[in-house]
Amino acid sequence: MKVVSELLELRSVRSGLESPVGFVPTMGYLHEGHLSLVRQARAECRSVVTSIFVNPTQFGPKEDLAAYPRDLERDLALLNREYVDLVWTPEPETIYPPGFQTWVTVEEATQRLEGALRPGHFRGVTTVVTKLFNCVDPDRAYFGQKDAQQSLVIRRLVQDLNIPVKVIVCPTVRETDGLALSSRNVYLSEQERQAAPVLYRALTAAQLAFLDGERQAEALRKIMSDTVIAEPLADLQYASCADPDTLIELESRVERALLSMAVFFRKTRLIDNLLLEE
Ligand code: PAJ
């Protein structure tokens, strides 16, 4: 496994890789969710490239950029075990050179849900992902359903800018109690960790009601919010039942929906989602 941080080195090693090249962009502090993407890339591609870059422009001024967990040595050992060919760990100055002023924005799909609550977040994501794609030049790129809106926005970006990469969205990996794996789970206290599966409980309660015939979007949202409100350590930010393609909140009969939510445990903000289909 080659580990490079300079762009020239990346391009040189990349040019010697066999196609198809699969790419898994990450912000590091890797867990089984990230590794599931790497494994899928490994299964489908001749070569696998991973990037580790904590992208400053996708964090808001009051978010956790400085405190974002990092452990490069451990990450590299995990990636080595998955037979990754190339890891790119760019410096911030490589991605954002002095005088940087060019941004990529996806308009409508970023204005709802996470985008509405985290202004500028998706502009940072779409800009960095475009740049990572330009530098790595992958054939296939792997993202997680865990960040459903991010995956949808990246699909849109790739279509709209004719980027020659196939986007593959992989299922959410969970702990046995249902908590979706996230680098941010390490911020939870022991008590909060015990309370955190409430997100998945709320989503599955609404899913169960849907499977039992409940088709009113508002009723499904209420099942989710009632479940979260019953957990004293959890502070619900939103519970959404939206069109899975446009993310517009559904108001009437539900046939397909993306159920999604964001919940605070003190300062730690967790998100999760589930796709409903008849
Ligand atoms: P990061 O949060 O490190 O996540 C990297 C990838 O892992 C994303 O595609 C995310 O959806 C996926 N992932 C995270 N938790 C997962 C889980 N429990 N199951 C399955 N997949 C999971 O997302 C980012 O980084 C950044 O925004 C990035 C795309 C790298 C741009 O900076």
PDB file of C-alpha atoms and ligand atoms in Angstrom, residues 25-28 31 33-34 36-37 55 58 68 125 128-129 142-144 146-147 150 171-173 180-181, ligand 1:
ATOM      1  CA  PRO A  25     -13.142   9.487   0.001  1.00  0.00           C
ATOM      2  CA  THR A  26     -13.103   9.821   3.820  1.00  0.00           C
ATOM      3  CA  MET A  27     -12.268  12.204   6.628  1.00  0.00           C
ATOM      4  CA  GLY A  28     -10.447   9.447   8.509  1.00  0.00           C
ATOM      5  CA  HIS A  31     -14.725   2.485  11.340  1.00  0.00           C
ATOM      6  CA  GLY A  33     -18.850   1.807   7.893  1.00  0.00           C
ATOM      7  CA  HIS A  34     -15.889   3.238   5.969  1.00  0.00           C
ATOM      8  CA  SER A  36     -17.529  -1.620   4.153  1.00  0.00           C
ATOM      9  CA  LEU A  37     -17.124   0.905   1.313  1.00  0.00           C
ATOM     10  CA  ASN A  55     -12.153  19.065   4.876  1.00  0.00           C
ATOM     11  CA  GLN A  58     -17.628  21.651   5.125  1.00  0.00           C
ATOM     12  CA  TYR A  68     -12.759  16.202  14.835  1.00  0.00           C
ATOM     13  CA  VAL A 125     -18.554  18.801   0.328  1.00  0.00           C
ATOM     14  CA  VAL A 128     -13.837  18.990  -2.158  1.00  0.00           C
ATOM     15  CA  VAL A 129     -15.374  15.922  -3.823  1.00  0.00           C
ATOM     16  CA  TYR A 142     -18.208   4.710  -3.098  1.00  0.00           C
ATOM     17  CA  PHE A 143     -20.401   6.617  -0.629  1.00  0.00           C
ATOM     18  CA  GLY A 144     -22.581   5.594   2.326  1.00  0.00           C
ATOM     19  CA  LYS A 146     -25.722   6.845   6.180  1.00  0.00           C
ATOM     20  CA  ASP A 147     -25.304  10.331   4.675  1.00  0.00           C
ATOM     21  CA  GLN A 150     -24.730  13.791   0.662  1.00  0.00           C
ATOM     22  CA  PRO A 171     -25.859   0.351   2.942  1.00  0.00           C
ATOM     23  CA  THR A 172     -25.512   1.843   6.430  1.00  0.00           C
ATOM     24  CA  VAL A 173     -23.425  -0.257   8.822  1.00  0.00           C
ATOM     25  CA  ALA A 180     -25.286   3.788  12.855  1.00  0.00           C
ATOM     26  CA  LEU A 181     -21.481   3.823  12.983  1.00  0.00           C
TER      27      LEU A 181
HETATM   28  P1  PAJ B   1     -16.813  10.620   6.355  1.00  0.00           P
HETATM   29  O1  PAJ B   1     -17.787  11.129   7.364  1.00  0.00           O
HETATM   30  O2  PAJ B   1     -15.455  10.198   6.803  1.00  0.00           O
HETATM   31  O3  PAJ B   1     -17.495   9.442   5.575  1.00  0.00           O
HETATM   32  C1  PAJ B   1     -16.867   8.837   4.474  1.00  0.00           C
HETATM   33  C2  PAJ B   1     -17.870   7.909   3.805  1.00  0.00           C
HETATM   34  O4  PAJ B   1     -18.242   6.868   4.714  1.00  0.00           O
HETATM   35  C3  PAJ B   1     -19.166   8.639   3.407  1.00  0.00           C
HETATM   36  O5  PAJ B   1     -19.560   8.224   2.101  1.00  0.00           O
HETATM   37  C4  PAJ B   1     -20.146   8.168   4.465  1.00  0.00           C
HETATM   38  O6  PAJ B   1     -21.495   8.167   4.026  1.00  0.00           O
HETATM   39  C5  PAJ B   1     -19.643   6.745   4.717  1.00  0.00           C
HETATM   40  N1  PAJ B   1     -20.132   6.245   6.016  1.00  0.00           N
HETATM   41  C6  PAJ B   1     -20.018   6.842   7.232  1.00  0.00           C
HETATM   42  N2  PAJ B   1     -20.630   6.115   8.194  1.00  0.00           N
HETATM   43  C7  PAJ B   1     -21.139   5.018   7.574  1.00  0.00           C
HETATM   44  C8  PAJ B   1     -21.887   3.874   8.014  1.00  0.00           C
HETATM   45  N3  PAJ B   1     -22.232   3.707   9.296  1.00  0.00           N
HETATM   46  N4  PAJ B   1     -22.245   2.938   7.096  1.00  0.00           N
HETATM   47  C9  PAJ B   1     -21.907   3.099   5.778  1.00  0.00           C
HETATM   48  N5  PAJ B   1     -21.201   4.154   5.303  1.00  0.00           N
HETATM   49  C10 PAJ B   1     -20.820   5.095   6.180  1.00  0.00           C
HETATM   50  O7  PAJ B   1     -18.651  11.878   4.359  1.00  0.00           O
HETATM   51  C11 PAJ B   1     -17.538  12.349   4.478  1.00  0.00           C
HETATM   52  O8  PAJ B   1     -16.549  11.754   5.245  1.00  0.00           O
HETATM   53  C12 PAJ B   1     -17.113  13.625   3.776  1.00  0.00           C
HETATM   54  O9  PAJ B   1     -18.229  14.458   3.635  1.00  0.00           O
HETATM   55  C13 PAJ B   1     -16.441  13.377   2.396  1.00  0.00           C
HETATM   56  C14 PAJ B   1     -17.402  12.716   1.408  1.00  0.00           C
HETATM   57  C15 PAJ B   1     -15.168  12.544   2.554  1.00  0.00           C
HETATM   58  C16 PAJ B   1     -16.026  14.771   1.790  1.00  0.00           C
HETATM   59  O10 PAJ B   1     -15.194  15.456   2.643  1.00  0.00           O
END
